[in-house]
mmCIF file of C-alpha atoms in Angstrom:
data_model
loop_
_atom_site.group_PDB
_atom_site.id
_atom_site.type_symbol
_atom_site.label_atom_id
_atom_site.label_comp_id
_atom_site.label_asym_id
_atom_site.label_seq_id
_atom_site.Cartn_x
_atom_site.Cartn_y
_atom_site.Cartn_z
ATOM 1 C CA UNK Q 1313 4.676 -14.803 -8.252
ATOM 2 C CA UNK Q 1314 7.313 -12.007 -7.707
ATOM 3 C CA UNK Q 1315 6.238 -8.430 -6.748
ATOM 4 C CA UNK Q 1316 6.036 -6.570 -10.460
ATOM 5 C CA UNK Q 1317 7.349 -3.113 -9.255
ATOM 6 C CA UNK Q 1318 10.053 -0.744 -10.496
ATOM 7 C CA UNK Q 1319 12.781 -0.979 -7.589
ATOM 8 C CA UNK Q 1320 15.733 1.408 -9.256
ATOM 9 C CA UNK Q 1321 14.250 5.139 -7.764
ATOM 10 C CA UNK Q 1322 12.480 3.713 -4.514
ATOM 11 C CA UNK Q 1323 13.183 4.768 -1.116
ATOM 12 C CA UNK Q 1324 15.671 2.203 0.678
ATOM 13 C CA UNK Q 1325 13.178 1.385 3.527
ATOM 14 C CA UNK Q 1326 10.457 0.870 0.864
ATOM 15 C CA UNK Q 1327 12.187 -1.588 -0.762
ATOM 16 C CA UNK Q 1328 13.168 -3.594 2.327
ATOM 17 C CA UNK Q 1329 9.105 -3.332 2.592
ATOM 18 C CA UNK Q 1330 8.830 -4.787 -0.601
ATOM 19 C CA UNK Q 1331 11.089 -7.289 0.335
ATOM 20 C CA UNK Q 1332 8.779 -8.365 3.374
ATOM 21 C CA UNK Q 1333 5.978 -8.423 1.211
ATOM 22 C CA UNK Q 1334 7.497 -10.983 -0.902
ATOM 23 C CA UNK Q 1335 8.248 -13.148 1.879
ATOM 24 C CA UNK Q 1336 4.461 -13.073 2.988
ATOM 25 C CA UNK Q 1337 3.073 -13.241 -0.656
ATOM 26 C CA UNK Q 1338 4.881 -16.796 -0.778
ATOM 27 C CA UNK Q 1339 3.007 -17.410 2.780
ATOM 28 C CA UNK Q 1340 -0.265 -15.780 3.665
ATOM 29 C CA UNK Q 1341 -2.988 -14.603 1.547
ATOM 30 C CA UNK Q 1342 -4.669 -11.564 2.723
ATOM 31 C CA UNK Q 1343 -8.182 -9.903 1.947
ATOM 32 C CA UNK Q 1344 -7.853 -6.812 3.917
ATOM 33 C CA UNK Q 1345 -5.176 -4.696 4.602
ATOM 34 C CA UNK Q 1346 -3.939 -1.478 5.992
ATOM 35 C CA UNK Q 1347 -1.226 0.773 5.130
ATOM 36 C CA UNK Q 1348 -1.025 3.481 7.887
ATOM 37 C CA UNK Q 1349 1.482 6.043 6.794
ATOM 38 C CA UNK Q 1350 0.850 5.532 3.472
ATOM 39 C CA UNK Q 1351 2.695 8.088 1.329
ATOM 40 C CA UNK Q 1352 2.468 7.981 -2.238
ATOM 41 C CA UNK Q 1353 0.421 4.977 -1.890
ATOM 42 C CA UNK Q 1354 2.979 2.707 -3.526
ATOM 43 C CA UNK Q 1355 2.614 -0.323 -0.949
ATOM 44 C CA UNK Q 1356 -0.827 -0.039 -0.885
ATOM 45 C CA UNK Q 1357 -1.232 -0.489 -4.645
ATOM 46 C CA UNK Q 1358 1.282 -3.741 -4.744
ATOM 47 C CA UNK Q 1359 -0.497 -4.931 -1.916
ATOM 48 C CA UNK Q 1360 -4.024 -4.562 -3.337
ATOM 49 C CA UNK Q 1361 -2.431 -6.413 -6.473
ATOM 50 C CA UNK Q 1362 -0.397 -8.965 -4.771
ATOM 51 C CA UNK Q 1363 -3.007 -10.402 -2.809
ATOM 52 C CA UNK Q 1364 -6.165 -8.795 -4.940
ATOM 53 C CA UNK Q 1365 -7.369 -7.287 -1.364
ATOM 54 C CA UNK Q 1366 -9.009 -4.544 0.067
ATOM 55 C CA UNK Q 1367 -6.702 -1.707 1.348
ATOM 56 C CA UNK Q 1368 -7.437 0.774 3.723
ATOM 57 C CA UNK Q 1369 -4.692 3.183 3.742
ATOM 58 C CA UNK Q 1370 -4.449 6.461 5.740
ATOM 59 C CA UNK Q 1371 -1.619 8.851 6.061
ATOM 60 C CA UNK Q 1372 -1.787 12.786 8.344
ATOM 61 C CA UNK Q 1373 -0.779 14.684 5.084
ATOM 62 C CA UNK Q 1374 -2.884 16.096 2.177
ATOM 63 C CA UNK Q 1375 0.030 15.826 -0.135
ATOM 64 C CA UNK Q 1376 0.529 12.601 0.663
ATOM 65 C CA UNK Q 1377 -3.200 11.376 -0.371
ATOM 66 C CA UNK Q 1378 -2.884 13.578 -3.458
ATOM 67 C CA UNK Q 1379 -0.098 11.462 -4.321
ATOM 68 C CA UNK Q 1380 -1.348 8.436 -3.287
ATOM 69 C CA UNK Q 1381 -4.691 8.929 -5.073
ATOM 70 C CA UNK Q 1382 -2.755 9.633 -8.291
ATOM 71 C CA UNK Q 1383 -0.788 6.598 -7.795
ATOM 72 C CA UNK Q 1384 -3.991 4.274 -7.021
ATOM 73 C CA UNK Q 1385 -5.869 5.755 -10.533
ATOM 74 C CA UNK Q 1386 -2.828 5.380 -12.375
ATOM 75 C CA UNK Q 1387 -3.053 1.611 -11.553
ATOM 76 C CA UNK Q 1388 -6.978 1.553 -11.795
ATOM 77 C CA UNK Q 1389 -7.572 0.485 -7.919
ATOM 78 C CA UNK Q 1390 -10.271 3.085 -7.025
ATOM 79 C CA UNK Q 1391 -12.415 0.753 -6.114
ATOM 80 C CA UNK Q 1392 -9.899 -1.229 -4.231
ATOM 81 C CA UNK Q 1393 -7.995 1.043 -2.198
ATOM 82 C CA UNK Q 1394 -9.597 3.661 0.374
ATOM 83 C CA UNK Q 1395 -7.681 6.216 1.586
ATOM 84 C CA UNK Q 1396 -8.251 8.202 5.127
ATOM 85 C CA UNK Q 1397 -6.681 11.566 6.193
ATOM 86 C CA UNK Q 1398 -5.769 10.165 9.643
ATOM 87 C CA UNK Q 1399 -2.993 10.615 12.496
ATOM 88 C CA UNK Q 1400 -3.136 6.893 13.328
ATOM 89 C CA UNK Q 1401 -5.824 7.904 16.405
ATOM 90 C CA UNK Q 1402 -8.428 9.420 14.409
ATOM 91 C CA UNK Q 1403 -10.019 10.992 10.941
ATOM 92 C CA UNK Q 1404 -9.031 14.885 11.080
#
């Protein structure tokens, strides 16, 4: 089943990400993921979808959850996606 994601305004290395997550979607199934660096939350949310999984994902900036947490509610994932203020060593 392709990836269902708007690909025309996306950040090159994002969609090279959603190219590898294609490539696995044909492969492995997942139930648990993590996004570290997460952004806007974009991967997260087509990775919760793609493999209906749990995501954990954590990024170091506020803006970047705030945008991210829009993103998951605008795609009604709450309860699927968890997202951590975290440098990649620890919660802040």
């Amino acid at each position: 089943m392709p990836l269902a994601v708007e690909t025309a305004a996306i950040h090159p290395s994002t969609g090279l990400c959603l190219e590898a997550m294609q490539w696995l979607q044909e492969r492995h199934a997942f139930s648990r993921i993590l996004d570290m660096g997460c952004g806007n939350g974009i991967l997260s949310v087509v990775a919760a979808s793609a493999w209906d999984a749990d995501v954990l994902a954590a990024d170091i900036s506020e803006q970047a959850l705030a945008d991210a947490s829009a993103n998951i509610a605008a795609h009604g994932l709450e309860e699927r996606i968890i997202l951590r203020r975290s440098d990649g060593f620890s919660n802040p």
